[in-house]
Coordinates of N, CA, C and O in Angstrom, one line a residue:
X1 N 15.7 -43.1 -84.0 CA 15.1 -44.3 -84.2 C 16.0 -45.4 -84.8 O 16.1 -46.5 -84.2
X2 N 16.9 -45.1 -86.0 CA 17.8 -45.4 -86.6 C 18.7 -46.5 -85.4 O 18.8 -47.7 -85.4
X3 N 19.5 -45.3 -84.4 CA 20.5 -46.0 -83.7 C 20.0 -46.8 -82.3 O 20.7 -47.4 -81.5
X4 N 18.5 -46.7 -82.1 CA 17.9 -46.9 -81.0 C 18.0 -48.6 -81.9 O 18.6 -49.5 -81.5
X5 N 17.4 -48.4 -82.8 CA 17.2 -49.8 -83.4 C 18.2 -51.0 -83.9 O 18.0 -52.2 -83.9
X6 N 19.5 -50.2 -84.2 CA 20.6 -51.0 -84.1 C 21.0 -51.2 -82.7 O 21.7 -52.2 -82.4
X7 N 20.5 -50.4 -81.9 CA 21.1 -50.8 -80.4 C 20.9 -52.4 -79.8 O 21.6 -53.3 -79.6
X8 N 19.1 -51.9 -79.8 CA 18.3 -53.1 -79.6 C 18.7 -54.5 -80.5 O 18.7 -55.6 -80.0
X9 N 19.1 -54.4 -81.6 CA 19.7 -55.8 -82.7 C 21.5 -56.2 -82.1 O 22.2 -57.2 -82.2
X10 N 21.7 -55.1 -81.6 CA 22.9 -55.6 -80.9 C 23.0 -56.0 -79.9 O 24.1 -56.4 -79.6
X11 N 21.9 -56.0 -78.7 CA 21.5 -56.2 -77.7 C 21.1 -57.6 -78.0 O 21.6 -58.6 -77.6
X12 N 19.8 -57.4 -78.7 CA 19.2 -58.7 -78.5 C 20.0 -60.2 -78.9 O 19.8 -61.3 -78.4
X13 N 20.9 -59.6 -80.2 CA 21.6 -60.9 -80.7 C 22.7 -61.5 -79.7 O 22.9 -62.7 -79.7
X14 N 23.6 -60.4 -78.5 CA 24.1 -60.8 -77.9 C 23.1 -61.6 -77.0 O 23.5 -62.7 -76.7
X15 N 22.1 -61.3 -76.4 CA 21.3 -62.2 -75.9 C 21.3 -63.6 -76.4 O 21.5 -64.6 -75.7
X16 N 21.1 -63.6 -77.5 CA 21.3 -65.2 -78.0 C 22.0 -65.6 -78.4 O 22.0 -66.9 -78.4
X17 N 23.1 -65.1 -78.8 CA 24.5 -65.7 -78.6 C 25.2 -66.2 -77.7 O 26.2 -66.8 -77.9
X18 N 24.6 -65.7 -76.3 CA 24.7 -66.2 -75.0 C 24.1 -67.3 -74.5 O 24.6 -67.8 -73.5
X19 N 22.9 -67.8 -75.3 CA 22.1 -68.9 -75.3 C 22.9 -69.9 -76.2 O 23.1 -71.2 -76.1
X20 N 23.2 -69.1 -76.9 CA 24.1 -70.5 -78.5 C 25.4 -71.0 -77.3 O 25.5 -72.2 -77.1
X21 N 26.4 -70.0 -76.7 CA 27.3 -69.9 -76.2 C 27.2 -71.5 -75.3 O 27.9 -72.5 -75.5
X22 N 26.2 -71.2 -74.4 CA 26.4 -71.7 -73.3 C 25.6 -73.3 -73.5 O 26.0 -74.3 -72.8
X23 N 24.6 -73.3 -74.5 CA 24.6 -74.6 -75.1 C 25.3 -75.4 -75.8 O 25.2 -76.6 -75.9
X24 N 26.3 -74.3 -76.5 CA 27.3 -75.1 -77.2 C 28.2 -76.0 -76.0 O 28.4 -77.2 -76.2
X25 N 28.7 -75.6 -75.0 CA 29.4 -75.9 -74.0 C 28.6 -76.6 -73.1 O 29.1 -77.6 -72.6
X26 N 27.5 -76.4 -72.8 CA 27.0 -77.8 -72.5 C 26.7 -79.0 -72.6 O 26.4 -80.0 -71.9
X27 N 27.2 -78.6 -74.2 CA 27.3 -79.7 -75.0 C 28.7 -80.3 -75.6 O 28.9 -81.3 -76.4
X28 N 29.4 -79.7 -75.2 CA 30.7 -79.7 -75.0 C 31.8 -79.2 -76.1 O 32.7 -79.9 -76.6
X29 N 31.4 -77.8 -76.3 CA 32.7 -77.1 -76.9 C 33.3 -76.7 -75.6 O 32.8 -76.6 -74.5
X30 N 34.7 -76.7 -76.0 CA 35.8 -76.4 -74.7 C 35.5 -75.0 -73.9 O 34.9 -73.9 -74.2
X31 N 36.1 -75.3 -73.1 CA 35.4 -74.2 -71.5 C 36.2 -73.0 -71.8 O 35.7 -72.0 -71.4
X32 N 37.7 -73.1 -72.6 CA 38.8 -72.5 -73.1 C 38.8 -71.8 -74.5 O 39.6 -71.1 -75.0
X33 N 37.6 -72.2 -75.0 CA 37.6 -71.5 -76.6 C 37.2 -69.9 -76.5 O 36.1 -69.6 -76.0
X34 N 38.0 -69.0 -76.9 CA 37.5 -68.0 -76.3 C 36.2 -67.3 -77.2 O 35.4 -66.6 -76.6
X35 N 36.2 -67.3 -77.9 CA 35.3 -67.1 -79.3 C 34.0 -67.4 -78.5 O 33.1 -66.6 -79.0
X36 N 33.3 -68.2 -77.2 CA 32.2 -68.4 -76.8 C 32.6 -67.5 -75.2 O 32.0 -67.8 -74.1
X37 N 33.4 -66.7 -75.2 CA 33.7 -66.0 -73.8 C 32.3 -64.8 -74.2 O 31.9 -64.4 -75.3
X38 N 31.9 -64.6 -73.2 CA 31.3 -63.1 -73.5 C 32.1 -61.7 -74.2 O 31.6 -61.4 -75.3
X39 N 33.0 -61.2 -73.8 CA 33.5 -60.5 -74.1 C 34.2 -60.7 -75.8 O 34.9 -59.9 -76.4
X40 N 33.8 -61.6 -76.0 CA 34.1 -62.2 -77.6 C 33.3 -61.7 -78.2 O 33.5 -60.8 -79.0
X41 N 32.0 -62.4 -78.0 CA 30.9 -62.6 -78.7 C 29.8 -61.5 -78.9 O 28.9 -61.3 -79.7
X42 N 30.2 -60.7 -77.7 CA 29.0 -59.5 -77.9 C 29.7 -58.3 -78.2 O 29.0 -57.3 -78.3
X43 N 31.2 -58.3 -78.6 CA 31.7 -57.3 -79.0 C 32.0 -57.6 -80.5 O 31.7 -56.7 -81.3
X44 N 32.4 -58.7 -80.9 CA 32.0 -58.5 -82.2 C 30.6 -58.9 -82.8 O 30.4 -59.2 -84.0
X45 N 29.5 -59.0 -81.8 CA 28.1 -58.8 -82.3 C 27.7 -57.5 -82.8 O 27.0 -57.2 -83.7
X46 N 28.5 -56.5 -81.9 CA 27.9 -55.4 -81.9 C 28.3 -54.5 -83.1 O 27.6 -53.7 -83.7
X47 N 29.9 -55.0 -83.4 CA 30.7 -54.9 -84.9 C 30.1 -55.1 -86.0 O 29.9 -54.4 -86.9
X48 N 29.4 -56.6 -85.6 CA 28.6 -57.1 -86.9 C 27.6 -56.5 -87.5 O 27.3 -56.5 -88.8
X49 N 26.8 -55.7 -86.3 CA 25.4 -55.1 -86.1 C 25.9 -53.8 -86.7 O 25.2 -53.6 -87.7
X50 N 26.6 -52.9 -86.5 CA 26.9 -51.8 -86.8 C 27.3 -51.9 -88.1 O 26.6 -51.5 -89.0
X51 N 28.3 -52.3 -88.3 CA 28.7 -53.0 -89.8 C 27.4 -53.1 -90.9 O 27.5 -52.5 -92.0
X52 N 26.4 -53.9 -90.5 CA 25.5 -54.0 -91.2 C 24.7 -53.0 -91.8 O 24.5 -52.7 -93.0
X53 N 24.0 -52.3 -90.4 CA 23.8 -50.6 -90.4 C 23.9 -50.0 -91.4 O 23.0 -49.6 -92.1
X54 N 25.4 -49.7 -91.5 CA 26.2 -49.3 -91.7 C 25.8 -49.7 -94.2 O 25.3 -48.9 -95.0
X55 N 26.2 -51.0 -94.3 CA 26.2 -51.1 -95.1 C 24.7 -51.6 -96.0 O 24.6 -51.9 -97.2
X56 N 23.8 -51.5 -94.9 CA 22.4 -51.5 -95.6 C 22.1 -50.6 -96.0 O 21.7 -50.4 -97.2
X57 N 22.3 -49.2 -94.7 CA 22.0 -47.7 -95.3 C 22.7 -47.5 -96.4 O 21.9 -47.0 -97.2
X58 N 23.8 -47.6 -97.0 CA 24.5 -47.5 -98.1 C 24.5 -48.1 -99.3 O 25.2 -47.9 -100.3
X59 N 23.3 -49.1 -99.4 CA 23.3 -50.2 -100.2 C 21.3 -49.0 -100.4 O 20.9 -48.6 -101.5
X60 N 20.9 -48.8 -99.6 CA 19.3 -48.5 -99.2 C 19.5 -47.2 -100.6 O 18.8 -47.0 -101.6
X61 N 20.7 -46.5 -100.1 CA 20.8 -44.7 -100.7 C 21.7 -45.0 -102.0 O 22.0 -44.0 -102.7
X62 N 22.2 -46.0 -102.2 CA 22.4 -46.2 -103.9 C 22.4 -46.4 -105.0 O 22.7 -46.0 -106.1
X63 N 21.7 -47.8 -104.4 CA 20.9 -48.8 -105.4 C 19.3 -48.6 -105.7 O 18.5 -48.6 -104.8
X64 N 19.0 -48.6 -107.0 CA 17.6 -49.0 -107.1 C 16.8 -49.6 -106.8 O 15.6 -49.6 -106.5
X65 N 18.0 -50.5 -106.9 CA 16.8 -51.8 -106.4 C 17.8 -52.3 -105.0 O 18.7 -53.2 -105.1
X66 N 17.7 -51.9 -104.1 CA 18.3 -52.0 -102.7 C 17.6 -53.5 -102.5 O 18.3 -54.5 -102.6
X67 N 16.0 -53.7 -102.2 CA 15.5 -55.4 -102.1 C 16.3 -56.6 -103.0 O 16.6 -57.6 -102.5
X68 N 16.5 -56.3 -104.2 CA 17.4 -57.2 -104.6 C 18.7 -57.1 -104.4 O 19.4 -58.1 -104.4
X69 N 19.3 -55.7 -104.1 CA 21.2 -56.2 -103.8 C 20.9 -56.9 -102.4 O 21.4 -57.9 -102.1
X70 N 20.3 -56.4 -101.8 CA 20.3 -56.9 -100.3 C 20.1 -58.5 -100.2 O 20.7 -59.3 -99.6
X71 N 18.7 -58.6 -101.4 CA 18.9 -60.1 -100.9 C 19.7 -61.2 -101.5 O 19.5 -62.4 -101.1
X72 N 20.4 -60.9 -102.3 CA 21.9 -61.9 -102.6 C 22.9 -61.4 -101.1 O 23.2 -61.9 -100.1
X73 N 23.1 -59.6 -101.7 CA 24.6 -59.4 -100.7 C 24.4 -60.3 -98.6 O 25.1 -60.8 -97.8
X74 N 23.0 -60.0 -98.7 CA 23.6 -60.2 -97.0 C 23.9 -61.8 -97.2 O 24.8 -62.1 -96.5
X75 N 23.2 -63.1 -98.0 CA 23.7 -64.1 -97.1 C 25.1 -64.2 -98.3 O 25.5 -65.4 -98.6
X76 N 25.6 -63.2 -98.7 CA 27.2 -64.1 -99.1 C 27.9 -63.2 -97.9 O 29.0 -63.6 -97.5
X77 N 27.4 -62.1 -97.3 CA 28.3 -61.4 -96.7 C 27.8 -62.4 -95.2 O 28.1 -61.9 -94.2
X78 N 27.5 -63.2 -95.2 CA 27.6 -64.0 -94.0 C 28.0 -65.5 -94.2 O 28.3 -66.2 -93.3
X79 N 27.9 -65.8 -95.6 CA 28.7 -67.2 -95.5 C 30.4 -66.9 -95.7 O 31.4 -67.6 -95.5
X80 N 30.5 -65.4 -96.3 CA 32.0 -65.0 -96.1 C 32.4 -64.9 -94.7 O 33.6 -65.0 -94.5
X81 N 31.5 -64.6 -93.8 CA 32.2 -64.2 -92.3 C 32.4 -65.6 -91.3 O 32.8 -65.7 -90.1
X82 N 32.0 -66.7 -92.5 CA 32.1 -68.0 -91.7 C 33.5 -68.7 -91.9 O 34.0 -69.5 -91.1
X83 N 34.1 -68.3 -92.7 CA 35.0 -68.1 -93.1 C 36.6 -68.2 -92.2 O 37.4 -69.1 -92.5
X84 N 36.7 -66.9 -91.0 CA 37.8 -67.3 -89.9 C 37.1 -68.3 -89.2 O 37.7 -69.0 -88.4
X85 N 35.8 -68.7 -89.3 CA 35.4 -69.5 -88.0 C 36.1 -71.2 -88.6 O 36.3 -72.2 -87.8
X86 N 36.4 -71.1 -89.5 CA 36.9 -72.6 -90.2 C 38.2 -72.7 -90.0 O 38.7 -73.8 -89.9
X87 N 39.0 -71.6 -89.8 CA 40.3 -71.7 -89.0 C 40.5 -72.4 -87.6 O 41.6 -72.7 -87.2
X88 N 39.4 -72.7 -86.8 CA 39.3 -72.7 -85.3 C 39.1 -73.8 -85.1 O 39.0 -74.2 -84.0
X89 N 39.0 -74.9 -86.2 CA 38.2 -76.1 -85.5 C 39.2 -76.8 -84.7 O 38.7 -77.8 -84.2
X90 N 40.9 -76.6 -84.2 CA 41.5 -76.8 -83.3 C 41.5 -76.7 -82.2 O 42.0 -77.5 -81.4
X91 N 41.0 -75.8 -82.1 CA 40.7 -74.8 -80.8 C 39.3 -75.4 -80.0 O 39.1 -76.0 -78.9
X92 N 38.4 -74.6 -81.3 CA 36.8 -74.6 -80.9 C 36.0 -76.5 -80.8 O 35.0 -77.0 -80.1
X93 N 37.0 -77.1 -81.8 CA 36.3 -78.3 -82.2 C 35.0 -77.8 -83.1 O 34.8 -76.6 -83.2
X94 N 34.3 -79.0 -83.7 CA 33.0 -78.9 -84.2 C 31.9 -78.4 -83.4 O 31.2 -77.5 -83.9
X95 N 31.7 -78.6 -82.4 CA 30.8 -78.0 -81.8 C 30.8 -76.9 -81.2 O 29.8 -76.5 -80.7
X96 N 32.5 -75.6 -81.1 CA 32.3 -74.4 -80.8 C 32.8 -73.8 -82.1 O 33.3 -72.7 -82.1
X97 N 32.8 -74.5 -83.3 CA 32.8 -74.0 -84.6 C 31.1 -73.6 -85.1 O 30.6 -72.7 -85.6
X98 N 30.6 -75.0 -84.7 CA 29.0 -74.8 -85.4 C 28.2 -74.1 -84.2 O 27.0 -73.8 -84.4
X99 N 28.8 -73.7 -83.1 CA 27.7 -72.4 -82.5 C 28.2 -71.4 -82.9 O 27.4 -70.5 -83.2
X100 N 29.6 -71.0 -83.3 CA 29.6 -69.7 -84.1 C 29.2 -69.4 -85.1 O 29.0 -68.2 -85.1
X101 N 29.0 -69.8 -86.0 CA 28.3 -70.6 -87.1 C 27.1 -70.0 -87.0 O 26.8 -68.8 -87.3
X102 N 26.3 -70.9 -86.5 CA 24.6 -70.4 -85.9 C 24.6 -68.9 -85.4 O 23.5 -68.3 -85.4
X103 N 25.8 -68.4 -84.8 CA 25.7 -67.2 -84.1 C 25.6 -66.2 -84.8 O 25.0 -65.2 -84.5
X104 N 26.3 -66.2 -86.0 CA 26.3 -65.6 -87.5 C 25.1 -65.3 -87.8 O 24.6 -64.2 -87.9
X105 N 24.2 -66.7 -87.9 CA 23.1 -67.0 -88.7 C 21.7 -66.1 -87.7 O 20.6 -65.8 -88.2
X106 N 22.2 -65.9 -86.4 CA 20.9 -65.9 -85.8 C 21.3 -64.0 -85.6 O 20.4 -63.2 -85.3
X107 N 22.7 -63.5 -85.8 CA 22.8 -62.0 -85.8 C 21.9 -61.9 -86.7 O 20.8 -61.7 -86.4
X108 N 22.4 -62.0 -88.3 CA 22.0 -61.8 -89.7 C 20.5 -61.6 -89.6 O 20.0 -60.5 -89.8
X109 N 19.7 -62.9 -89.1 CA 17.9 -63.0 -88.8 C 17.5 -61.5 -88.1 O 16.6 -60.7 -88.4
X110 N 18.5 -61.5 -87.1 CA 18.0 -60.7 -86.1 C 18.2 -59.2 -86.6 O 17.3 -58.4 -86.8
X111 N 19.4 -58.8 -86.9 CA 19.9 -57.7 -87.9 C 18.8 -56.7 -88.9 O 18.3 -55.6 -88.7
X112 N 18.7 -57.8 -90.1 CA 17.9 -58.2 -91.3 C 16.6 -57.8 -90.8 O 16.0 -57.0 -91.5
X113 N 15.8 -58.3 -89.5 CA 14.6 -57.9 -89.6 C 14.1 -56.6 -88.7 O 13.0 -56.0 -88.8
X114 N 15.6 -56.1 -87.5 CA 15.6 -54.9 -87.4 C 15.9 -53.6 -88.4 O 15.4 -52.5 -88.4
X115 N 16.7 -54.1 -89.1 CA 17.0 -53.3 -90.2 C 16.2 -52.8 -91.1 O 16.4 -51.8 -91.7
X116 N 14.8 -53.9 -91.6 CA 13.5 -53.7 -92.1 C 12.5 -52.6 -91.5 O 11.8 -51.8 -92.1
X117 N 12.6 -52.9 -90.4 CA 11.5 -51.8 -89.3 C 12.5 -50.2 -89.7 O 12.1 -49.2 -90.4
X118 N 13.9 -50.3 -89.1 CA 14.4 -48.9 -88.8 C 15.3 -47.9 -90.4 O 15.7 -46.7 -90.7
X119 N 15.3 -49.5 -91.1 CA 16.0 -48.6 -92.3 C 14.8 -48.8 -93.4 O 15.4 -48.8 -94.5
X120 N 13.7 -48.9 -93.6 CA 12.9 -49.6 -94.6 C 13.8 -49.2 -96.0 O 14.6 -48.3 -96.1
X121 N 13.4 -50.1 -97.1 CA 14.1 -50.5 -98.2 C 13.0 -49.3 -99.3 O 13.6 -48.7 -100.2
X122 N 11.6 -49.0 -99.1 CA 11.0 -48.4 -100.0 C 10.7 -47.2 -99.4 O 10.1 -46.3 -100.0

């Protein structure tokens, strides 16, 4: 159930990062930034996703209060992962900086509330 459920959160976020992707460039981040290529974006979604997994279960089986580390740790561990995206604005411009950005924000959602169903906190 566990890995069925991270599957599905890495599935689905690549789904919408494909949505973020292709509106960002609609709207005109460069055709060339590769950070909005597929092969970017859903492989380190799936990093992110597992990663997460990874350190909720570990955060779930140590802490007492797992609801409270969780809910500081995940959004610093996602305003830290915004972090290389602030290196790119050369590359990406503003507008394929702020869909990575959002792409962060809409894994973390999507993550966070798979992670509730398959890892529960109590």
């Amino acid at each position: 159930m566990v890995v069925g459920g991270v599957l599905v959160a890495a599935v689905l976020s690549s789904l919408v990062n494909a949505v973020i992707a292709l509106l960002a460039r609609a709207v005109g981040a460069p055709d060339d930034f590769e950070p909005l290529d597929p092969g970017s974006y859903i492989f380190l979604t799936t990093v992110g996703v597992t990663a997460g997994a990874i350190g909720w279960g570990i955060v779930r089986k140590v802490s007492r209060n797992a609801e409270g580390v969780l809910r500081w740790l995940v959004p610093v561990v996602v305003v830290a992962s915004f972090v290389p995206d602030f290196f790119l604005f050369g590359a990406g411009g503003v507008t394929g900086v702020a869909a990575l950005l959002l792409m962060h924000v809409a894994v973390a959602v999507i993550a966070v509330t798979t992670f509730r169903k398959v890892l529960p906190l109590s």
